[in-house]
XYZ file of C-alpha atoms in Angstrom:
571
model
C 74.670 103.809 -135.113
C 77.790 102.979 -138.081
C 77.285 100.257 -140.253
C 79.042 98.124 -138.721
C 76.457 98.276 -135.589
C 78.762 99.680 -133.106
C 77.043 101.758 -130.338
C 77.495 104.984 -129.626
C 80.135 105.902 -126.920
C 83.094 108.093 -126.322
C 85.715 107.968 -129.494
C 89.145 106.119 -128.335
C 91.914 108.932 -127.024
C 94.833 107.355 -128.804
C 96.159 106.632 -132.452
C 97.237 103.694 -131.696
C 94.169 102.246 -130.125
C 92.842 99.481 -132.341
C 89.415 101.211 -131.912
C 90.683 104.498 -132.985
C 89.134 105.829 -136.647
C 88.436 103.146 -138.952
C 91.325 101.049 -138.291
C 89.362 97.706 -138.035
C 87.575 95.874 -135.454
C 89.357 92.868 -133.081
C 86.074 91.455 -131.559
C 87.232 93.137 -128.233
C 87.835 96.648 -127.430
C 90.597 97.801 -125.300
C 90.583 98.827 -121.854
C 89.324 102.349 -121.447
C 90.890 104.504 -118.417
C 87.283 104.812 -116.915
C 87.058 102.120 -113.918
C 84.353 101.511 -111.809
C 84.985 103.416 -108.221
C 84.131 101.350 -105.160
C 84.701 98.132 -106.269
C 80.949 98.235 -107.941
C 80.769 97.479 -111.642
C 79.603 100.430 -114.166
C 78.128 99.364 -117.321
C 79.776 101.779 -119.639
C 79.489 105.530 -118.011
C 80.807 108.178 -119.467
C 82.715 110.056 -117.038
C 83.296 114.024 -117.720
C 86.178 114.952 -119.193
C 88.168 117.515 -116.964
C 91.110 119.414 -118.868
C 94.343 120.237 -117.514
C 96.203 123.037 -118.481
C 95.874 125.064 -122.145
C 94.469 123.204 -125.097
C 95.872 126.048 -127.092
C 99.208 125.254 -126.119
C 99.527 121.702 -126.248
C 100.156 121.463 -122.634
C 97.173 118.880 -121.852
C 98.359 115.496 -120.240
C 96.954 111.899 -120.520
C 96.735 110.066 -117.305
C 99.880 108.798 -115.417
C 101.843 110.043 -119.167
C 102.790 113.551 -119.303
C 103.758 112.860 -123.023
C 100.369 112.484 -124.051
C 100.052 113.529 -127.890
C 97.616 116.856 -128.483
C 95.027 116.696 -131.272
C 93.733 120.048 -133.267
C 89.997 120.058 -134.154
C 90.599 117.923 -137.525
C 91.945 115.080 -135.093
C 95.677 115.754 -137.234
C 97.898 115.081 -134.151
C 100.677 117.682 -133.015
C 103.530 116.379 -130.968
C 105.242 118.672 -128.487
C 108.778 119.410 -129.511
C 110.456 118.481 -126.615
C 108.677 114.797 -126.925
C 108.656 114.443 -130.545
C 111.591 111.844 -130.683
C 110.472 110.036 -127.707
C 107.082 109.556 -129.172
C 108.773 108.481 -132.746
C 110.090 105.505 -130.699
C 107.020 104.545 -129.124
C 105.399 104.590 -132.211
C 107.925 102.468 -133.510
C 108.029 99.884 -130.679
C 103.959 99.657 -130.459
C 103.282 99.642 -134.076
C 100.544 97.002 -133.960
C 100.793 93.981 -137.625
C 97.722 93.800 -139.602
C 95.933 90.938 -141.831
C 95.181 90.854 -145.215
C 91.742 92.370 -144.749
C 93.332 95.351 -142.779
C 92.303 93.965 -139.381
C 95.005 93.979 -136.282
C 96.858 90.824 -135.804
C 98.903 89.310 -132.903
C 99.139 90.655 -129.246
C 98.281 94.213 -128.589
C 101.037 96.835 -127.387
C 100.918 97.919 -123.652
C 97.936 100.304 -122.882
C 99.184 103.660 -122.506
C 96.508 105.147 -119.981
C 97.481 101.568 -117.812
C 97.281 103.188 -114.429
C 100.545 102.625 -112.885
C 102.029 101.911 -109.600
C 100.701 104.660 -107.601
C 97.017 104.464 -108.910
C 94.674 104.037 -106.512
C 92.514 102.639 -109.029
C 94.567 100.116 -111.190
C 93.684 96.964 -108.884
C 90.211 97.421 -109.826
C 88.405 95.453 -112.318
C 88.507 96.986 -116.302
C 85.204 97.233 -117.659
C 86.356 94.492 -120.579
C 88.485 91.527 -119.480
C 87.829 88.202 -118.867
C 85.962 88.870 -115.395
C 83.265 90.854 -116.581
C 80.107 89.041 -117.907
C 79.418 88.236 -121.364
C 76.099 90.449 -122.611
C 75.790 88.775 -125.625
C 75.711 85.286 -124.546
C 71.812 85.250 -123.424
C 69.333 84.088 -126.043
C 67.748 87.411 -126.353
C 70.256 89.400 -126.441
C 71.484 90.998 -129.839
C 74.170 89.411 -131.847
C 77.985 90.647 -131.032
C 78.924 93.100 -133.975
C 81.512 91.339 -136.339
C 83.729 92.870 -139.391
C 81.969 93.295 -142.851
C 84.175 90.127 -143.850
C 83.390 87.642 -141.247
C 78.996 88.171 -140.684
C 77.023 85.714 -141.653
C 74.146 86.102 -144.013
C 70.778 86.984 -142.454
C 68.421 83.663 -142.444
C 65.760 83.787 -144.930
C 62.523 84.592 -144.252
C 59.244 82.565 -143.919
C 57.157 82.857 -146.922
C 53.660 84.206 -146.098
C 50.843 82.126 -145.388
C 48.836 82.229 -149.028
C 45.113 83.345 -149.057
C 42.604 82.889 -150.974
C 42.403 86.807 -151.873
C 44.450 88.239 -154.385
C 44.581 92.093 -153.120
C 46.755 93.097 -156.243
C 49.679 92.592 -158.959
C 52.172 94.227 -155.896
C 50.521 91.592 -153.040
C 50.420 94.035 -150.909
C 47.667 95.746 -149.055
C 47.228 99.520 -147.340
C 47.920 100.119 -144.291
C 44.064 101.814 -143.917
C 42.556 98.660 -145.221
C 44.585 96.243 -143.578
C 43.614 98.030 -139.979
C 47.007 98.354 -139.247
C 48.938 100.703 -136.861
C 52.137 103.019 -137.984
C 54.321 100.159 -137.558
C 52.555 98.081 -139.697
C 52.668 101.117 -142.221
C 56.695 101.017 -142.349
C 56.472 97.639 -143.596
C 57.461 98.833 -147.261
C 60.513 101.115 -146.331
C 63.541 99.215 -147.331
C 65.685 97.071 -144.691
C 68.308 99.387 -144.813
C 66.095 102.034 -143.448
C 64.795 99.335 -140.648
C 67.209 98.354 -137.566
C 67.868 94.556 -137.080
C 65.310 94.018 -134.895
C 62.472 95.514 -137.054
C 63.504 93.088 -139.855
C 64.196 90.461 -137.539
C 60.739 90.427 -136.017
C 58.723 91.776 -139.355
C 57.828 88.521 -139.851
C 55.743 87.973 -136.777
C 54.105 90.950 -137.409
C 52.776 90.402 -141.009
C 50.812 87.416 -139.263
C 47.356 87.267 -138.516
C 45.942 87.366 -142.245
C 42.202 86.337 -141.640
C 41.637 88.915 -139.276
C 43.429 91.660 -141.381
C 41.102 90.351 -144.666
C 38.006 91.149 -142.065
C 39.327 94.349 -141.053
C 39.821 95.189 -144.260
C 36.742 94.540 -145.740
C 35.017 96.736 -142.791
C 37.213 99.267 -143.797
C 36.048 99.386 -147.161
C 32.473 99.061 -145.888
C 33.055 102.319 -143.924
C 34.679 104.289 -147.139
C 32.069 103.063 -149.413
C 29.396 104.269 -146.948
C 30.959 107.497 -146.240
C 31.540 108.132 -149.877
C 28.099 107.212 -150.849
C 26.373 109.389 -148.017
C 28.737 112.507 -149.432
C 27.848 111.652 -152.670
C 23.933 111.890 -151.830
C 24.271 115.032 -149.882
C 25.749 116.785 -152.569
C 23.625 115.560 -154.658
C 20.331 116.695 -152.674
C 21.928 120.347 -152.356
C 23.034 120.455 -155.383
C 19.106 119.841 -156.528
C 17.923 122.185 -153.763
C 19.878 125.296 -155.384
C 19.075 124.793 -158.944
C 15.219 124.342 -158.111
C 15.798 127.778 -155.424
C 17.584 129.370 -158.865
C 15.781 128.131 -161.735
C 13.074 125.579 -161.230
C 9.590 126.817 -160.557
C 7.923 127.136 -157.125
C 5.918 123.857 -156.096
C 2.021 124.595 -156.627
C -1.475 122.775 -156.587
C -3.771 123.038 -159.606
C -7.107 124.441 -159.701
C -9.242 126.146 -157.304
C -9.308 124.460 -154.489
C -10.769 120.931 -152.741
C -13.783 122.398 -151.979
C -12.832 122.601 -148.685
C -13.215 126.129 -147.189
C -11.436 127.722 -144.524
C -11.346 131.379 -143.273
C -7.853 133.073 -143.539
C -7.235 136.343 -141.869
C -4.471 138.791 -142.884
C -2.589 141.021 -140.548
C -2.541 144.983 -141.212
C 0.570 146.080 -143.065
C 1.159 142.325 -144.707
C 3.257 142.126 -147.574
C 3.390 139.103 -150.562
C 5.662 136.970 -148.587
C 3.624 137.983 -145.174
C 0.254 136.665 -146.887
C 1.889 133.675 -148.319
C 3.117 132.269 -145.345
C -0.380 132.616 -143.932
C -2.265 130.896 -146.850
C 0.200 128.252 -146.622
C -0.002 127.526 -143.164
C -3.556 126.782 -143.560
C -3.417 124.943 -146.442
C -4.641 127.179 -149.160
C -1.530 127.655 -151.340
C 2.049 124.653 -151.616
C 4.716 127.291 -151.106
C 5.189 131.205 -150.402
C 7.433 131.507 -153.502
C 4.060 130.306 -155.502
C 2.188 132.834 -154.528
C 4.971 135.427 -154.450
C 5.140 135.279 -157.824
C 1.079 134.759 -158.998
C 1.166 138.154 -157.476
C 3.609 140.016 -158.755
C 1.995 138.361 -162.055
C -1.422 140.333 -161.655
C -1.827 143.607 -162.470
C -3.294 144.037 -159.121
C -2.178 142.122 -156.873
C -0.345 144.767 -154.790
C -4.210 145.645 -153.628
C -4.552 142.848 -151.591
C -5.759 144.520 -147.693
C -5.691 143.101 -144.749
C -8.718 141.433 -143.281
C -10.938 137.916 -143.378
C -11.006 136.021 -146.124
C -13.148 132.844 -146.935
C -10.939 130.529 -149.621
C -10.565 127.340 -150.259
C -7.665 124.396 -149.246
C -5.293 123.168 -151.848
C -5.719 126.533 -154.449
C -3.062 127.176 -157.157
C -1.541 130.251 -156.615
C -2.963 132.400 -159.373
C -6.669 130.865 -158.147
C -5.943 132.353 -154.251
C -5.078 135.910 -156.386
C -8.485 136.170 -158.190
C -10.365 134.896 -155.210
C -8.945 137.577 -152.790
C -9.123 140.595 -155.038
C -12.808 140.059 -155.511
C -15.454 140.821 -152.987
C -16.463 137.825 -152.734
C -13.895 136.583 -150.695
C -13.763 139.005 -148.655
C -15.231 138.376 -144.428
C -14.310 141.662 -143.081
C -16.202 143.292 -140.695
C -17.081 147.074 -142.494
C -17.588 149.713 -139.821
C -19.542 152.862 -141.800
C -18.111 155.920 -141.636
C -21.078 158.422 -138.600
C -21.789 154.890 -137.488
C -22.806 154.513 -134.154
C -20.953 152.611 -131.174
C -24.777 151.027 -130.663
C -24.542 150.208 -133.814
C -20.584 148.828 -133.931
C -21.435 146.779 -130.996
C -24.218 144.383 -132.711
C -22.111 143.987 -135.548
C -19.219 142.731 -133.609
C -21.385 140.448 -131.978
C -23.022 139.406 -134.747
C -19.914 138.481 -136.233
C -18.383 136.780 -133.211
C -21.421 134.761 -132.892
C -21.608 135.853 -129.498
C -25.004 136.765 -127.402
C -26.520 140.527 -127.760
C -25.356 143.402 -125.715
C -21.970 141.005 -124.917
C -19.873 144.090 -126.500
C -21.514 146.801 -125.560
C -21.014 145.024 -121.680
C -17.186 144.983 -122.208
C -16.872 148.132 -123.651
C -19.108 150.141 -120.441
C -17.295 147.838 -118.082
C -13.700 147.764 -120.180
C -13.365 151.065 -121.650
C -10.545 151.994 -119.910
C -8.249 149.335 -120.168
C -9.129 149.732 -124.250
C -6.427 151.663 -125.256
C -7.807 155.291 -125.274
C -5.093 158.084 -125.064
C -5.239 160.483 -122.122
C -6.652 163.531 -123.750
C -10.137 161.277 -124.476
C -10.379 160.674 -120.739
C -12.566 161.788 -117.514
C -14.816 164.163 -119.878
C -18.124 164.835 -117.567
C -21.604 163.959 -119.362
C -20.159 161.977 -121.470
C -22.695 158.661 -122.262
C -20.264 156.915 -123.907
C -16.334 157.303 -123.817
C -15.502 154.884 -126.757
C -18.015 156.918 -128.837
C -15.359 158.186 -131.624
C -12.857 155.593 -131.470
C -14.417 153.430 -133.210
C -12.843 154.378 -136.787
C -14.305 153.229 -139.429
C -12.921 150.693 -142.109
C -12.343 146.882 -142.717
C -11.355 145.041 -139.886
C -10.056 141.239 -139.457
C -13.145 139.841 -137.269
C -13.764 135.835 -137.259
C -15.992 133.630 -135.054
C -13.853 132.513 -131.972
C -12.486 135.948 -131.221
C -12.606 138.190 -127.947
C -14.920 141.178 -128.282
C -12.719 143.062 -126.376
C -9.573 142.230 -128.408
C -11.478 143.103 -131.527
C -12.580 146.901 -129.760
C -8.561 147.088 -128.832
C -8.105 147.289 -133.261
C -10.288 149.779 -133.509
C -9.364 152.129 -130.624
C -6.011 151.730 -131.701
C -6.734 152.902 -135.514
C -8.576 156.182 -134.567
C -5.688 156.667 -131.908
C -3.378 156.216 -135.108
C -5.220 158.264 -137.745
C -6.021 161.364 -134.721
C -2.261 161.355 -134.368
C -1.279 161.452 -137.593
C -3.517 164.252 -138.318
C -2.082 166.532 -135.284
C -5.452 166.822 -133.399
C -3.460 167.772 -130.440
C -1.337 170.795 -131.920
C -3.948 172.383 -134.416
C -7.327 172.006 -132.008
C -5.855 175.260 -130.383
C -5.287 176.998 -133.634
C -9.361 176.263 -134.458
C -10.587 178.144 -130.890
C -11.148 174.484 -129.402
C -9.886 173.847 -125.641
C -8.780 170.484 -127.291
C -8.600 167.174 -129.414
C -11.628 166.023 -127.886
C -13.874 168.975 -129.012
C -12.035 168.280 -132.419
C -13.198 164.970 -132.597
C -16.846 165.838 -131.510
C -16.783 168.763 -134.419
C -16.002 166.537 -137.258
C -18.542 163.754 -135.765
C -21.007 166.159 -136.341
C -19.908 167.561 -140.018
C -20.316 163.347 -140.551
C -23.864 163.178 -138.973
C -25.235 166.472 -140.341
C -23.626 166.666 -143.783
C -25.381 164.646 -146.515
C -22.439 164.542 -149.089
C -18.328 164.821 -149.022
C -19.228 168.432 -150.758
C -21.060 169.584 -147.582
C -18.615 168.906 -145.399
C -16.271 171.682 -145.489
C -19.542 174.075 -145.289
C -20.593 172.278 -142.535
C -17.513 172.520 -140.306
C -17.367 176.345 -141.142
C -20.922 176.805 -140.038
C -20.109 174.442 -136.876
C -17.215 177.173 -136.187
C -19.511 180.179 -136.701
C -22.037 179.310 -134.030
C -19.489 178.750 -131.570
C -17.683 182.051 -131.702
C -18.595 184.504 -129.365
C -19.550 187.026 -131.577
C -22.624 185.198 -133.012
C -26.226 186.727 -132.101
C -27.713 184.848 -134.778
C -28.098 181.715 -132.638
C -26.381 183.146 -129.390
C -23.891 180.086 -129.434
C -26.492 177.563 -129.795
C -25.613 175.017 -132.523
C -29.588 173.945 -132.763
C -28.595 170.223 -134.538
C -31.441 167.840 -134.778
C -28.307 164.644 -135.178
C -27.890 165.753 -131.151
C -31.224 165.437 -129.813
C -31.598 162.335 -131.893
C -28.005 160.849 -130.385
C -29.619 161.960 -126.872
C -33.001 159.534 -127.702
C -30.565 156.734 -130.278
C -32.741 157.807 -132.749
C -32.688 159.035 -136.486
C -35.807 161.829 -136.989
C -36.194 163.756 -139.162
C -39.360 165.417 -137.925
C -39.014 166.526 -134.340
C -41.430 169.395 -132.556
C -40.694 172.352 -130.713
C -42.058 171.752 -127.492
C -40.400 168.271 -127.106
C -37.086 169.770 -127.902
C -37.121 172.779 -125.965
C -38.329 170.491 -122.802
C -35.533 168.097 -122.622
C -32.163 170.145 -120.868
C -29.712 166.748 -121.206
C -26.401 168.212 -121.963
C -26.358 166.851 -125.619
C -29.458 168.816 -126.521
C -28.149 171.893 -128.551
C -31.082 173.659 -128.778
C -31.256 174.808 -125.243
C -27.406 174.334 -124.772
C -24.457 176.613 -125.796
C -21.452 175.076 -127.362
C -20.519 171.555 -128.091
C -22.280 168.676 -126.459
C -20.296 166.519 -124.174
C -18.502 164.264 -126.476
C -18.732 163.056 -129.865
C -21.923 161.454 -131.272
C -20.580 158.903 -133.960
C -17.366 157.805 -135.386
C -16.559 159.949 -138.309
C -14.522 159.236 -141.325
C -11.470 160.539 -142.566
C -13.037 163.288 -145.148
C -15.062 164.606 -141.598
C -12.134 164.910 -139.976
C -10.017 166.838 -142.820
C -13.357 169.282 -143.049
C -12.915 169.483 -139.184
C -9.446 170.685 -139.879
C -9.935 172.951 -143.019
C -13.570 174.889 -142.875
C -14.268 176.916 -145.633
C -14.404 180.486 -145.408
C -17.224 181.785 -146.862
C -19.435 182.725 -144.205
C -22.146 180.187 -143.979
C -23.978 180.117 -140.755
C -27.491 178.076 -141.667
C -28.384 175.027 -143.768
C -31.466 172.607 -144.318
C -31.809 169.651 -145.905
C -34.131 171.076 -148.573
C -35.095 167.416 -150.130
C -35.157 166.024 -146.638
C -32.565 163.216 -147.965
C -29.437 164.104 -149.766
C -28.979 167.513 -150.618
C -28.144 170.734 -148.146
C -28.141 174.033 -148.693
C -26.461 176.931 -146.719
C -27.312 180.558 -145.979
C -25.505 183.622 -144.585
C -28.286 185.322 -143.159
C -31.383 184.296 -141.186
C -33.489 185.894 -143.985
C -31.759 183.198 -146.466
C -32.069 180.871 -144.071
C -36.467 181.125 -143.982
C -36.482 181.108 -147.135
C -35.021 177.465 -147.345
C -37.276 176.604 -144.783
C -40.128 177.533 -147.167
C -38.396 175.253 -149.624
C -37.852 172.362 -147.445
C -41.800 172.354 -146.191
C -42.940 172.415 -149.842
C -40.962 169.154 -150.533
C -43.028 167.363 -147.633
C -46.185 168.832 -148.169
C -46.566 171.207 -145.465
C-alpha cells in the first residue's frame, strides 16, 4: 500500500495517464482498456498481458494504436523513429494543465487505448464512469483516498475510562498481565506502523478495564506462585546436596529404646548391605550412619553374617559394639564331627518347633535338599544328608522353615567340597570318588583328638585301605563306626559285641570304608583328607583316653601303647 492509500493494481500503460508515476491524483482514475466481457461487471481483474511482436525491438503495439510508445526496464520511454514526430504532436495536443499543488486541472485528453469503431467491446460499460456503483458510499466502507493536501485530520480519540489503579509512570500495562491476545500486544507500535483500521478501531479494543484489572491480578497470582514454588524447590535441593556433601548422616543417640528385635544378616553382606537391614527394622536412622560408625572401628570389617539380637532406635557406633561382641550374636553354631542327630535338635530347638520335626523333613525331603549328584543312590547308607551338614554360623530365627534352613547348609558343604576339587583329586588318593572323600575326612574329624592328629590320621586311614596291608587285612577297626552304627559315643566297647554285629558300618568285621560318612567334618578334616602325611603310621590309641593320640608303625609299637593306654584306666 503507498502513502497515499492507493491499492495495489496494475501500473497505468501511458505517460500521459494522470495515474501514471507520481503525477498527482484527480479523485477518479481513468478508464483502463480491461472491460468486462459478456455484459457482466468485473470488479477490477487483472487480465494477462499477451505481447505482440519483439520487446527488443520496439515493435510492441497498444490496442487499436500501432504507435504505441515502448518503455526499457527503467520505464525511460523510446519512441520508434518512424513515429517520433507524430508522437511529438500528440504530446503537444494532449498535454494535460496542472494546479498550484501539481494536481491535473480541466478536462482530460482523449483516452488513447479508447476502443474504436470496430471494437467489439467499446459499447460495453468501463469499469469507472458514472454507471458503475459507488463503493465508498456505504457506511462501512473505507474512506475514498484523497491528495496529501485536501484529507482531513483524523478525529481525536476518546480518552480512557480512568481507574482507580495506577499500573505505572507510562499508564500502561503488559500484555501478559493485562490477559491480552497478540493484537492487544501491538497496541504500543506507532500508528504509522498500524493500517487505518487498526487505529480506527484501537479504541474499542482498549475497553473492558475491570475485567483486564482481574485478569491481571490472576496473572500475577499465577507468576508469584510459580516463582515461589521454583524458589522452594531449589531451595530444598539445594539443602539436600550440601547435607549428601557435607552435613553429617541423620542418627539416634544412645543404645537403644529398650526395645529388642532380632536382625538377621545375609551371607556375603557388605556395610551398606547391613545398614539397610538395621534400618529397615528400626535399629539404626540412616545407612550412611552406620556406613561410616564402621569404617570408624578398627573392626568393623568383621561383622559375619548371621542373627543378631539388638535393640530399636541405636546410634550407629552403639549397633557396631553390640554386633562385634558375642553377645549379640543368635546364630545357630553347628560343631565341626557333629552329628545330623545332633544338627536336627538344634534346628528345632531354635525354630521352636516340636522334636524329630527336622529330622522328618530331612528322611522324607532329602532329595529335593540340594545334594549334588555324586552324593546320591549310595546303598547302606542310613543317612544321605550325613556330611552336608557343614559346620559354622548360620542365620536361624523362630518362624523359619526347617527345611529352608537344611537347604543353607547343604548348599555350604556343596560350596566348600567344590572349591576344594573333591571331584578331580579323590582319584589321585586311590578313592572311586568324592563320596569316599568325604567319608575319609569325617572320620580323621571323629577319630582325631586335635588339628595335629589329623594329618596322621588320614595317612593311617590311607594305609589300611591299600591292598598291600596284612597288618589289618583292609580292616580299618574304628571304634567312632561301631559307635555311629549304635548313635553312641564309647569309649569302652568288648570284643564279642563287636565282632557279632556284621551292619555294613562296623569296620571291624568289614573291609574298606563304611557306607557313607559318619559326621560332618570341618574344614582342617577335610584339608588332612586331602594332604596325609607320609610317614608311615598305620596304628594309634588314645593313650589318656581323652585328648591325646599316639601313632605307631608296627604292630609291636602299636601293643605297647595299648599297655600305656590300660595303665591310664586302671586295667
Amino acid at each position: 500500500m503507498t502513502e497515499y492509500g492507493r491499492g495495489q493494481g496494475s501500473a497505468p500503460w501511458h505517460p500521459d495517464d494522470p495515474l501514471y508515476g507520481d503525477g498527482g491524483w484527480g479523485g477518479q482514475q481513468a478508464q483502463q482498456a480491461q472491460q468486462s466481457y459478456g455484459g457482466q461487471q468485473q470488479h477490477y481483474p487483472q487480465q494477462p498481458q499477451q505481447q505482440y511482436g519483439d520487446w527488443g525491438t520496439g515493435d510492441q503495439h497498444g490496442y487499436g494504436d500501432p504507435s504505441y510508445p515502448q518503455y526499457d526496464q527503467y520505464g525511460q520511454q523510446h519512441t520508434p523513429p518512424q513515429h517520433q514526430q507524430q508522437h511529438q504532436a500528440q504530446q503537444q495536443h494532449q498535454h494535460p494543465q496542472y494546479d498550484e499543488n501539481g494536481w491535473p486541472t480541466g478536462s482530460y485528453p482523449q483516452d488513447p487505448y479508447a476502443g474504436g469503431p470496430q471494437d467489439p467491446y467499446a459499447q460495453q460499460p468501463a469499469p469507472y464512469g458514472g454507471e458503475q456503483s459507488d463503493y465508498y458510499g456505504t457506511p462501512e466502507a473505507y474512506p475514498p483516498p484523497e491528495p496529501p493536501g485536501r484529507r482531513r485530520p483524523e478525529p481525536e480519540r476518546e480518552p480512557e475510562p480512568q481507574t482507580d489503579w495506577d499500573p505505572g509512570p507510562d499508564q500502561g500495562e503488559h500484555a501478559f498481565f493485562a490477559g491480552g491476545d497478540d493484537e492487544d500486544g501491538r497496541a504500543d507500535e506507532p500508528d504509522d506502523r498500524r493500517g487505518r483500521g487498526e487505529r480506527r478501531s484501537g479504541g474499542d479494543r482498549r475497553g473492558g478495564g475491570k475485567e483486564k484489572k482481574r485478569r491481571s491480578g490472576m496473572a500475577c497470582l499465577v507468576v508469584v506462585a510459580v516463582f515461589g514454588g521454583g524458589l522452594a524447590g531449589v531451595s530444598y535441593f539445594g539443602y539436600q546436596f550440601y547435607q549428601d556433601r557435607f552435613g553429617s548422616a541423620p542418627d539416634f543417640a544412645g543404645s537403644g529404646n529398650g526395645e529388642q528385635v532380632t536382625v538377621t544378616i545375609p551371607k556375603g553382606s557388605g556395610g551398606y548391605a547391613i545398614g539397610q537391614v538395621l534400618k529397615k527394622m528400626g535399629v539404626v536412622k540412616s545407612v550412611d550412619a552406620f556406613v561410616s560408625a564402621q569404617a570408624a572401628n578398627p573392626e568393623g570389617k568383621n561383622i559375619q553374617d548371621g542373627v543378631y539380637t539388638l535393640q530399636k532406635e541405636m546410634s550407629a557406633a552403639s549397633a557396631v559394639e553390640l554386633m562385634l561382641s558375642p553377645k549379640s550374636r543368635n546364630n545357630l553354631i553347628i560343631a565341626e564331627g557333629k552329628r545330623n542327630e545332633a544338627v536336627y535338635e538344634l534346628i528345632d530347638a531354635r525354630l521352636e518347633v516340636r522334636k524329630g520335626t527336622t529330622a522328618k523333613v530331612a528322611e522324607t525331603k532329602w532329595k529335593t535338599l540340594g545334594l549334588p549328584d555324586w552324593a546320591v543312590n549310595h546303598p547302606d547308607v542310613k543317612d544321605p544328608l550325613e556330611g552336608f551338614l557343614f559346620p559354622s554360623s548360620y542365620a536361624v530365627a523362630k518362624g523359619q522353615k526347617p527345611e529352608d534352613v537344611l537347604k543353607q547348609m547343604v548348599a555350604r558343604a556343596t560350596e566348600k567340597y567344590e572349591s576344594l576339587g573333591f571331584e578331580t583329586k579323590a582319584k589321585s588318593l586311590g578313592l572311586e570318588g568324592p563320596w569316599e572323600l568325604v567319608t575319609v575326612a569325617s572320620l580323621v574329624q571323629a577319630e582325631g583328638k586335635t588339628h595335629d592328629d589329623f594329618r596322621k590320621m588320614s595317612e593311617v586311614i590311607y594305609n589300611r585301605l591299600k591292598p598291600t596291608n596284612t597288618e589289618t587285612n583292609q580292616k580299618l577297626q574304628f571304634d567312632s563306626t561301631f559307635n555311629y552304627l549304635l548313635g553312641q559315643s564309647e569309649i569302652d566297647i568288648s570284643v564279642s559285641e563287636i565282632n557279632s554285629n556284621p551292619d555294613p558300618y562296623n569296620t571291624y568285621t568289614n573291609k574298606g570304608l563304611p557306607p557313607g560318612p559318619i559326621g560332618n567334618p570341618g574344614e582342617e578334616a577335610l584339608q588332612a583328607a586331602l594332604k596325609p602325611t607320609q610317614d608311615g603310621w598305620m596304628y594309634f590309641v588314645a593313650t589318656d583316653g581323652m585328648d591325646k593320640t599316639e601313632f605307631a608303625r608296627t604292630i609291636a609299637e602299636h601293643q605297647k601303647l595299648v599297655d600305656k593306654f590300660n595303665a591310664s584306666r586302671g586295667n
